Structures are given as structure tokens and as C-alpha cells.
Short mmCIF file of N, CA and C in Angstrom, two decimals:
data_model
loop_
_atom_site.label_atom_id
_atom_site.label_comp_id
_atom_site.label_asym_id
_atom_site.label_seq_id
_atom_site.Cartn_x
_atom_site.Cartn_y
_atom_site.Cartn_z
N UNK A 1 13.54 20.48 -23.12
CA UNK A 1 14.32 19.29 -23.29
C UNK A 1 14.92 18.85 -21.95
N UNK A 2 15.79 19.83 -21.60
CA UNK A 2 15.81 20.02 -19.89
C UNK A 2 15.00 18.91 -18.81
N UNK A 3 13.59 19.33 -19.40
CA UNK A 3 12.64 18.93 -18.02
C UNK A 3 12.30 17.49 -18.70
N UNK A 4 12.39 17.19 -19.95
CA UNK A 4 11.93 15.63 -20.50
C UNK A 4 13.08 15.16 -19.54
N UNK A 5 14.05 15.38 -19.74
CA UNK A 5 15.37 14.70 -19.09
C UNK A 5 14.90 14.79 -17.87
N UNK A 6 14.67 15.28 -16.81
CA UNK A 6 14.87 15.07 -15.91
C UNK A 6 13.26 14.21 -15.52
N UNK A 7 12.14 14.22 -15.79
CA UNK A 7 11.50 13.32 -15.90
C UNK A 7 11.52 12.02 -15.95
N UNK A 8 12.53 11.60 -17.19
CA UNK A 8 12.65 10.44 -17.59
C UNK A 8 13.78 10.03 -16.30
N UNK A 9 14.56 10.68 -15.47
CA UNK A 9 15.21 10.44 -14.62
C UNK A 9 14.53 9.90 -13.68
N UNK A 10 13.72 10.80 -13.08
CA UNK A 10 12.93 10.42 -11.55
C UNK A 10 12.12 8.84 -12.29
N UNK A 11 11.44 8.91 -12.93
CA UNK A 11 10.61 7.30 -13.81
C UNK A 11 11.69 6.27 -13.66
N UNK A 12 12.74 6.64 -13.66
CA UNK A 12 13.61 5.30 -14.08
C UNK A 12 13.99 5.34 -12.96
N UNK A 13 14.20 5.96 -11.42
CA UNK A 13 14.78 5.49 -9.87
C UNK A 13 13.31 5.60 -9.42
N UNK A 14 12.11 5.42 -9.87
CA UNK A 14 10.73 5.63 -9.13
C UNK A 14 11.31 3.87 -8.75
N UNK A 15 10.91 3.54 -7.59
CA UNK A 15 10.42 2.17 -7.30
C UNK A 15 8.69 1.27 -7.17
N UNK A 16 8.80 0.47 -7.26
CA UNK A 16 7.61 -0.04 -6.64
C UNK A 16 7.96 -0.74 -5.65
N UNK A 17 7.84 -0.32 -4.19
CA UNK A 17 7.92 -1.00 -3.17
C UNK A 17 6.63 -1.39 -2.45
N UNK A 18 6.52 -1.74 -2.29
CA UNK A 18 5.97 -3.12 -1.57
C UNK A 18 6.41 -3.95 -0.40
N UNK A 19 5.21 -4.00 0.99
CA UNK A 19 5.49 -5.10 2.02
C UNK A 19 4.69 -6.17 1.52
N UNK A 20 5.22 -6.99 2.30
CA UNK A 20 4.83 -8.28 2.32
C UNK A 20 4.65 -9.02 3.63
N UNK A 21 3.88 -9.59 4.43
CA UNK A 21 3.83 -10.13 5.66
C UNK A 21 3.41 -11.19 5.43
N UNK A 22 4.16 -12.43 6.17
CA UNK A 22 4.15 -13.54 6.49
C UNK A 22 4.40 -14.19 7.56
N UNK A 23 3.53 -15.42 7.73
CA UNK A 23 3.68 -16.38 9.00
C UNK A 23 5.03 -17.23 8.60
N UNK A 24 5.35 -18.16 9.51
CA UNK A 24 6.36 -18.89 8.99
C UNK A 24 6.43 -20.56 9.58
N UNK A 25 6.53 -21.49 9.22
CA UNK A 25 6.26 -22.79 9.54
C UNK A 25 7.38 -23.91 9.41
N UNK A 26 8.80 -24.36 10.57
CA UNK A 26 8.04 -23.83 11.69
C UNK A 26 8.18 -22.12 12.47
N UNK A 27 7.22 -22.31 13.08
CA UNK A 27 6.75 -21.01 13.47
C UNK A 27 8.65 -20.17 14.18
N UNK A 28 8.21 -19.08 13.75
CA UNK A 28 9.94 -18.31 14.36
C UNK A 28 9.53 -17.97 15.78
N UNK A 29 10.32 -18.89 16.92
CA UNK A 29 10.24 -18.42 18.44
C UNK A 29 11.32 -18.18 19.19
N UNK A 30 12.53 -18.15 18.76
CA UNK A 30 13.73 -17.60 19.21
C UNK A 30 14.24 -16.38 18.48
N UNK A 31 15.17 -16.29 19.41
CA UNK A 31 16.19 -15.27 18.87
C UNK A 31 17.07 -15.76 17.54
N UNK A 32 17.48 -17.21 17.67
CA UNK A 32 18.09 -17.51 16.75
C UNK A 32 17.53 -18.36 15.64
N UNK A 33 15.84 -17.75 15.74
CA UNK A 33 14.94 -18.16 13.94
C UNK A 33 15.15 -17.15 13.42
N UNK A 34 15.13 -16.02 14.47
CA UNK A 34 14.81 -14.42 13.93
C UNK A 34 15.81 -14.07 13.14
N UNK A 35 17.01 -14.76 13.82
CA UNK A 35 18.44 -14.09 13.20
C UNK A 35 18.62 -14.89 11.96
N UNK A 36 18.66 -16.14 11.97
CA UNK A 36 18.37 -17.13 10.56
C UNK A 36 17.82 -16.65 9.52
N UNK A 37 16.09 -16.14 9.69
CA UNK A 37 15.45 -15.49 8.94
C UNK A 37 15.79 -14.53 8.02
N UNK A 38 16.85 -13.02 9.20
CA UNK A 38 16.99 -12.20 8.36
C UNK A 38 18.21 -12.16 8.05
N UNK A 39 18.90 -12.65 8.65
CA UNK A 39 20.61 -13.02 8.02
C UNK A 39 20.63 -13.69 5.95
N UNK A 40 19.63 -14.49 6.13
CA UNK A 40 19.32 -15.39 4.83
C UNK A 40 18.43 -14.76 3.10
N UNK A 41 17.13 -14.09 3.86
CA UNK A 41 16.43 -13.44 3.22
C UNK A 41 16.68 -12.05 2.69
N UNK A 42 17.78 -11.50 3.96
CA UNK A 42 18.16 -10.36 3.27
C UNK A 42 18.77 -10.23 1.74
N UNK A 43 19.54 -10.83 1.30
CA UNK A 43 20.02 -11.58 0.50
C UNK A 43 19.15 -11.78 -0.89
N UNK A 44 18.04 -12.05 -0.34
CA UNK A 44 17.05 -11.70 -1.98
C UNK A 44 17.11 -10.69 -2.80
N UNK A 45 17.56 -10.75 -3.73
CA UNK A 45 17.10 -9.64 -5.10
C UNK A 45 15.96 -9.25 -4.38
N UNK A 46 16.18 -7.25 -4.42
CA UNK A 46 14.98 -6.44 -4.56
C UNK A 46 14.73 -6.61 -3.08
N UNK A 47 14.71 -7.28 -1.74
CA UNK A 47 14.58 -7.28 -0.58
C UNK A 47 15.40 -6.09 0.26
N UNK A 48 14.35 -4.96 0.46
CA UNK A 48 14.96 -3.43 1.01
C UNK A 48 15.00 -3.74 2.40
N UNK A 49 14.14 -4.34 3.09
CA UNK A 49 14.14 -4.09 4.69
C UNK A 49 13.35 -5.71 5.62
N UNK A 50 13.82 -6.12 6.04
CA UNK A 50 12.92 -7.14 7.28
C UNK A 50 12.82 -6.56 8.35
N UNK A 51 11.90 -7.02 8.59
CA UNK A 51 11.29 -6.93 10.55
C UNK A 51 10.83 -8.11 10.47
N UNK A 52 11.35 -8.35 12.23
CA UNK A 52 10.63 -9.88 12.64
C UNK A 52 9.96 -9.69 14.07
N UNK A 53 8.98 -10.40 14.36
CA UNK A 53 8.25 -10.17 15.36
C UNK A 53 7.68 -11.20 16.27
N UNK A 54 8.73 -11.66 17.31
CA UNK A 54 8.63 -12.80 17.84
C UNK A 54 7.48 -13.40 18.36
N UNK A 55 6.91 -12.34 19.16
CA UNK A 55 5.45 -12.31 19.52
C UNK A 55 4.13 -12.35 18.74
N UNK A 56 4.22 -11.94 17.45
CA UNK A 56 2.95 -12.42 16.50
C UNK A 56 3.59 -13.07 15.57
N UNK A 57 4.61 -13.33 15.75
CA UNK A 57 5.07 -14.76 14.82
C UNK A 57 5.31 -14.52 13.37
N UNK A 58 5.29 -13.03 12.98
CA UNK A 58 5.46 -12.58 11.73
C UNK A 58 6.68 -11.86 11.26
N UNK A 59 7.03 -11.98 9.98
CA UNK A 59 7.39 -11.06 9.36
C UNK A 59 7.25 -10.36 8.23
N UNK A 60 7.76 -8.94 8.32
CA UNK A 60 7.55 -8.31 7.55
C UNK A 60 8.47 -7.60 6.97
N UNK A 61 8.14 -8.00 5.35
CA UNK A 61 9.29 -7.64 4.43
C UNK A 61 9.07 -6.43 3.21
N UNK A 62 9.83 -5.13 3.16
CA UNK A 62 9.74 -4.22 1.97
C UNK A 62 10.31 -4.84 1.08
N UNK A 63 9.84 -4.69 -0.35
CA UNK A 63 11.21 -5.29 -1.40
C UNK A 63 10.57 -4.09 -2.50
N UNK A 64 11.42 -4.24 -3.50
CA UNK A 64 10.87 -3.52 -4.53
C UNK A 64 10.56 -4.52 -5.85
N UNK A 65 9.14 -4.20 -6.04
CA UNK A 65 8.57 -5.10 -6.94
C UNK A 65 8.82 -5.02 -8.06
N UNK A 66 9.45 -4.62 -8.43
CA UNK A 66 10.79 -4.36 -9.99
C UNK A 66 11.14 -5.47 -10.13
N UNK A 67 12.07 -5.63 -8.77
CA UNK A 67 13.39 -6.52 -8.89
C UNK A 67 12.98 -8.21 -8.59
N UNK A 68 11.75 -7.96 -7.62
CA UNK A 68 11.56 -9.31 -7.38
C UNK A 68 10.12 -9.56 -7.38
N UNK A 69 9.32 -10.71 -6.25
CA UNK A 69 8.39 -10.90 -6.35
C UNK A 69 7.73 -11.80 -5.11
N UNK A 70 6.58 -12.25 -4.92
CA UNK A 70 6.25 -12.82 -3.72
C UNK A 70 6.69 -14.40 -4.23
N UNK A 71 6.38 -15.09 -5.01
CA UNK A 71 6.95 -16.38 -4.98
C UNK A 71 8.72 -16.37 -4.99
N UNK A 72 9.39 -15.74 -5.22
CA UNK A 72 10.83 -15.78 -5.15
C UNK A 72 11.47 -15.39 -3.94
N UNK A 73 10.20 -14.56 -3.30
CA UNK A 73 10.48 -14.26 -1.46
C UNK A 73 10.63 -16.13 -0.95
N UNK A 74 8.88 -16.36 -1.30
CA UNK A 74 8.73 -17.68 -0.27
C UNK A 74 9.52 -18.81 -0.81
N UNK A 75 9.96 -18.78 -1.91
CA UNK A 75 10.78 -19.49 -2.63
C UNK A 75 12.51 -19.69 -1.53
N UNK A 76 12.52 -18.58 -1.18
CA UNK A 76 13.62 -18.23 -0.09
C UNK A 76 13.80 -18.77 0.92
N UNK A 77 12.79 -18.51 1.50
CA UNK A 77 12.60 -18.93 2.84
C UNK A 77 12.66 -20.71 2.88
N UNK A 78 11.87 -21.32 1.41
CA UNK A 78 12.12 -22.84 1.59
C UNK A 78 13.72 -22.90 1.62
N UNK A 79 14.61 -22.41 1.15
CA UNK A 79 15.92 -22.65 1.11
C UNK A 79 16.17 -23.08 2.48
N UNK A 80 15.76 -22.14 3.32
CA UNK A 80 16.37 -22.06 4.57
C UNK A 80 15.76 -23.12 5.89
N UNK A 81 14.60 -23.15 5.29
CA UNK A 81 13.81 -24.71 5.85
C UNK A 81 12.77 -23.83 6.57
N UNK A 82 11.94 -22.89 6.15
CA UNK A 82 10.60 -22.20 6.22
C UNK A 82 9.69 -22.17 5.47
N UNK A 83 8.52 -22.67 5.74
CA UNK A 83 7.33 -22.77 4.76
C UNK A 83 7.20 -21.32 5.35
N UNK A 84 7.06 -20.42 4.51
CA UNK A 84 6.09 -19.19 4.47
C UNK A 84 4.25 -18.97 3.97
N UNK A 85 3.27 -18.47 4.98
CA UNK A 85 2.50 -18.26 4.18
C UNK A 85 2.08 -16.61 4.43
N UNK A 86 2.00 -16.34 3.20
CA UNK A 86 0.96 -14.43 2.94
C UNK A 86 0.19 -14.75 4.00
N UNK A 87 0.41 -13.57 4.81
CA UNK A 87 -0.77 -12.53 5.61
C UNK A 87 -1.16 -11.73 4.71
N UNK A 88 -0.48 -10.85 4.45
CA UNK A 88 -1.13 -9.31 3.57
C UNK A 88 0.46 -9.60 2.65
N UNK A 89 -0.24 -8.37 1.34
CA UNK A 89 0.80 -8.04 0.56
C UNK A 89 0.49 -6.87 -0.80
N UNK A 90 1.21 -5.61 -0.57
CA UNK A 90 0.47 -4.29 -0.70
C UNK A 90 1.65 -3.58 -0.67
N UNK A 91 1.67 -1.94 -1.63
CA UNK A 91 1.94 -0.81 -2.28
C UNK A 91 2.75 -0.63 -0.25
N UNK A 92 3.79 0.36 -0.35
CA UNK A 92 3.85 0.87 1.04
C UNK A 92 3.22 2.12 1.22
N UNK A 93 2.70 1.92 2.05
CA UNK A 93 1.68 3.43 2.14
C UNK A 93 2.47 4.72 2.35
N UNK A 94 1.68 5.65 1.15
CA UNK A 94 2.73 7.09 1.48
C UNK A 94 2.65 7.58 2.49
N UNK A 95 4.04 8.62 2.69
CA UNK A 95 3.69 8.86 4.02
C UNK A 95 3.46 10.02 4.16
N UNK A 96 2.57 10.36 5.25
CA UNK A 96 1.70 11.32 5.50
C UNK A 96 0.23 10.81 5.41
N UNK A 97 0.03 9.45 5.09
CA UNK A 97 -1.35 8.92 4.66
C UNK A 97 -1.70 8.56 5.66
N UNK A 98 -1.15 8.49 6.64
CA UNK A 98 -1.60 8.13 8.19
C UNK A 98 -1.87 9.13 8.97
N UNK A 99 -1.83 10.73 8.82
CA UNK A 99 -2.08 11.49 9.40
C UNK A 99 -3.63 11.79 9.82
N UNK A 100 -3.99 11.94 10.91
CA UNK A 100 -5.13 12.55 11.43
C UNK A 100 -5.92 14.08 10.76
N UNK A 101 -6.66 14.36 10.57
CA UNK A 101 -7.40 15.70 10.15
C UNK A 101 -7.21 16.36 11.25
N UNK A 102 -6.54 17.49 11.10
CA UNK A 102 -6.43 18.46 11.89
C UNK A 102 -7.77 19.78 12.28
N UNK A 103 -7.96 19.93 13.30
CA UNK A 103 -8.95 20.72 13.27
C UNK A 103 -8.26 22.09 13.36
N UNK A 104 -9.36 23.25 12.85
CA UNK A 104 -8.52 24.40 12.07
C UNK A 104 -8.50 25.15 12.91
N UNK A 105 -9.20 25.35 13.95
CA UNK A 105 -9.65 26.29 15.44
C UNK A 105 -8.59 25.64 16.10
N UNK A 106 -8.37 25.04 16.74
CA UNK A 106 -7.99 24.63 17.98
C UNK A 106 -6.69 24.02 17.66
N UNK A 107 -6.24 23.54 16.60
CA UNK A 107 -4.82 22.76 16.18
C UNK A 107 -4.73 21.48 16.17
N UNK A 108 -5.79 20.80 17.07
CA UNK A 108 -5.75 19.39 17.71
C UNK A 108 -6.68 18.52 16.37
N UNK A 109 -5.85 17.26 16.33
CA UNK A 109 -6.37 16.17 15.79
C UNK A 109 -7.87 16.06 15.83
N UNK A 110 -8.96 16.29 14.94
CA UNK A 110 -9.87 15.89 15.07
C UNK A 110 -10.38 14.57 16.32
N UNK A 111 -9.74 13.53 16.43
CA UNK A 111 -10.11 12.54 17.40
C UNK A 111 -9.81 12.67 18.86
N UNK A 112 -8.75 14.04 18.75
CA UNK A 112 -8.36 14.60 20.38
C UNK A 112 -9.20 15.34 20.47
N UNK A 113 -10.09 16.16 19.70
CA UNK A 113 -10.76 17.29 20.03
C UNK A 113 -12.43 16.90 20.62
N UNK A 114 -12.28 15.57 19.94
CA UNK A 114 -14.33 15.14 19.68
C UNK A 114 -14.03 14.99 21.43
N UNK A 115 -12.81 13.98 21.81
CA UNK A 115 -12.99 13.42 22.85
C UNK A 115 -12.92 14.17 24.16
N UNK A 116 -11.88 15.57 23.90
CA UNK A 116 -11.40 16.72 24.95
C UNK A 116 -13.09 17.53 25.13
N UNK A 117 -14.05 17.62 24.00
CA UNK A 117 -15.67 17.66 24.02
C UNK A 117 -16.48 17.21 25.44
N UNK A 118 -16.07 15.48 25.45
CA UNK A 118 -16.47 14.91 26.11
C UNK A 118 -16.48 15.10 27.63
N UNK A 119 -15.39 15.70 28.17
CA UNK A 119 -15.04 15.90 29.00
C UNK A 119 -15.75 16.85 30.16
#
């Protein structure tokens, strides 16, 4: 009974998070679109984290897909006088899913080892 309980615990704080990346129109090229941007959007239901990226003109937003959704993101941004459009929009990758294969001899990353070969 114990372990149902605590089951039903972790299920009910599991999230679905989710990024979201978008361009923005007009395009964000200062310091003070960047700050507009996330000063405003933070503010969304379900919106966990922004990054903005002056140089590829994007941002990128975690939210948890519980609470909110991608039209109520870009829905946002019109508030603030930003057309948003989707780049990508996707699960956040677990982590450790980015790790390299380790080779079992030597310790080194499979892609350090092919290339230390080469040498």
C-alpha cells in the first residue's frame, strides 16, 4: 500500500517538459528585445526557463506541457508586439542521452579513440 502511495506521488509531480524554439518578428537585436522578451514571457503559465540568443536570433523556451502549450506561448509574445514562429518543438532530452560510448580498454570516448588511431 506503501509503494501504491508513493507511486501515485512521483505520477502526479512527473512533468512533461518540453522546449520550444522560436524566431521572432521583429527580429530580437538588442539587449533591450532580449530583456522585453524575457521579462514578459516569463510570466506564462507553465513557462520554466528562457534563453535568448542575439546572434541566431532565437529563443528558447522550457515550459511544462501540463500547464500550457505552444499557441498560448506565441499567443504571448503577440501581447508584447512579437510575431513568433516554431523552429523546433520537443520532449527535453534526458540527461545522460548525450553521452558518448565509452570505450572499455582505454576509458576514452569512442570518437577520441577512432581519432587518437589516426595519429
Amino acid at each position: 500500500m506503501v509503494v501504491a502511495a508513493m507511486l501515485c506521488c512521483v505520477t502526479t509531480f512527473a512533468k512533461d517538459l518540453k522546449v520550444l524554439v522560436v524566431n521572432t518578428s521583429p527580429e530580437m537585436h538588442c539587449n533591450s528585445c532580449e530583456t522585453k522578451i524575457k521579462n514578459n514571457i516569463r510570466f506564462t503559465a507553465g513557462v520554466k526557463k528562457i534563453d535568448t540568443n542575439l546572434e541566431t536570433k532565437k529563443v528558447t523556451i522550457t515550459y511544462d506541457g501540463d500547464k500550457t502549450d505552444v499557441k498560448t506561448i506565441l499567443a504571448a509574445f503577440k501581447k508584447i508586439g512579437y510575431t513568433a514562429t516554431v523552429v523546433s518543438n520537443g520532449a527535453v532530452p534526458e540527461k545522460g542521452s548525450q553521452k558518448k560510448p565509452v570505450d572499455a580498454v582505454s576509458g576514452a570516448s569512442q570518437q577520441q579513440h577512432a581519432g587518437s588511431a589516426k595519429k
